[in-house]
C-alpha angles and dihedrals in degrees: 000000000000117000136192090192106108078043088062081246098160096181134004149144123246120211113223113223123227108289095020114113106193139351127201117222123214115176122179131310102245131180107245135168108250152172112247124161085353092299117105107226138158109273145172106253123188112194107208130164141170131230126197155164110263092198081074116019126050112230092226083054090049085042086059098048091046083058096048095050082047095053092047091045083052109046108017087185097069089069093063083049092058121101 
């Protein structure tokens, strides 16, 4: 995980090192317009991506994981819900 946030970074792309095989990108939490439910309204984004090695991982699988961070960023209370 490498994050730009607390430097008011809002996007970026990480590099991953040699032997490194992915890296997940958090920038800041900024207030933006945007379309929710149709309606455009004020809310909290939080741009995040992942970069990776596709010698090793498979971008659908990467995808996947992206989702999932997204879900649990969302919605904190899912992950008391897990097995």
């Amino acid at each position: 995980v490498t994050s730009v946030g607390s430097l008011g970074g809002t996007f970026f792309t990480p590099i991953i090192h040699v032997q490194q095989t992915a890296i997940l990108a958090v920038a800041a939490i900024r207030e933006m317009p945007w379309v929710y439910k149709g309606k455009t309204a004020v809310r909290h984004i939080l741009h995040i991506g992942v970069t990776f090695d596709h010698r090793v991982v498979d971008g659908a699988m990467a995808a996947r994981f992206l989702n999932t961070v997204m879900k649990y960023l969302a919605d904190p209370d899912l992950l008391l819900l897990e097995k």
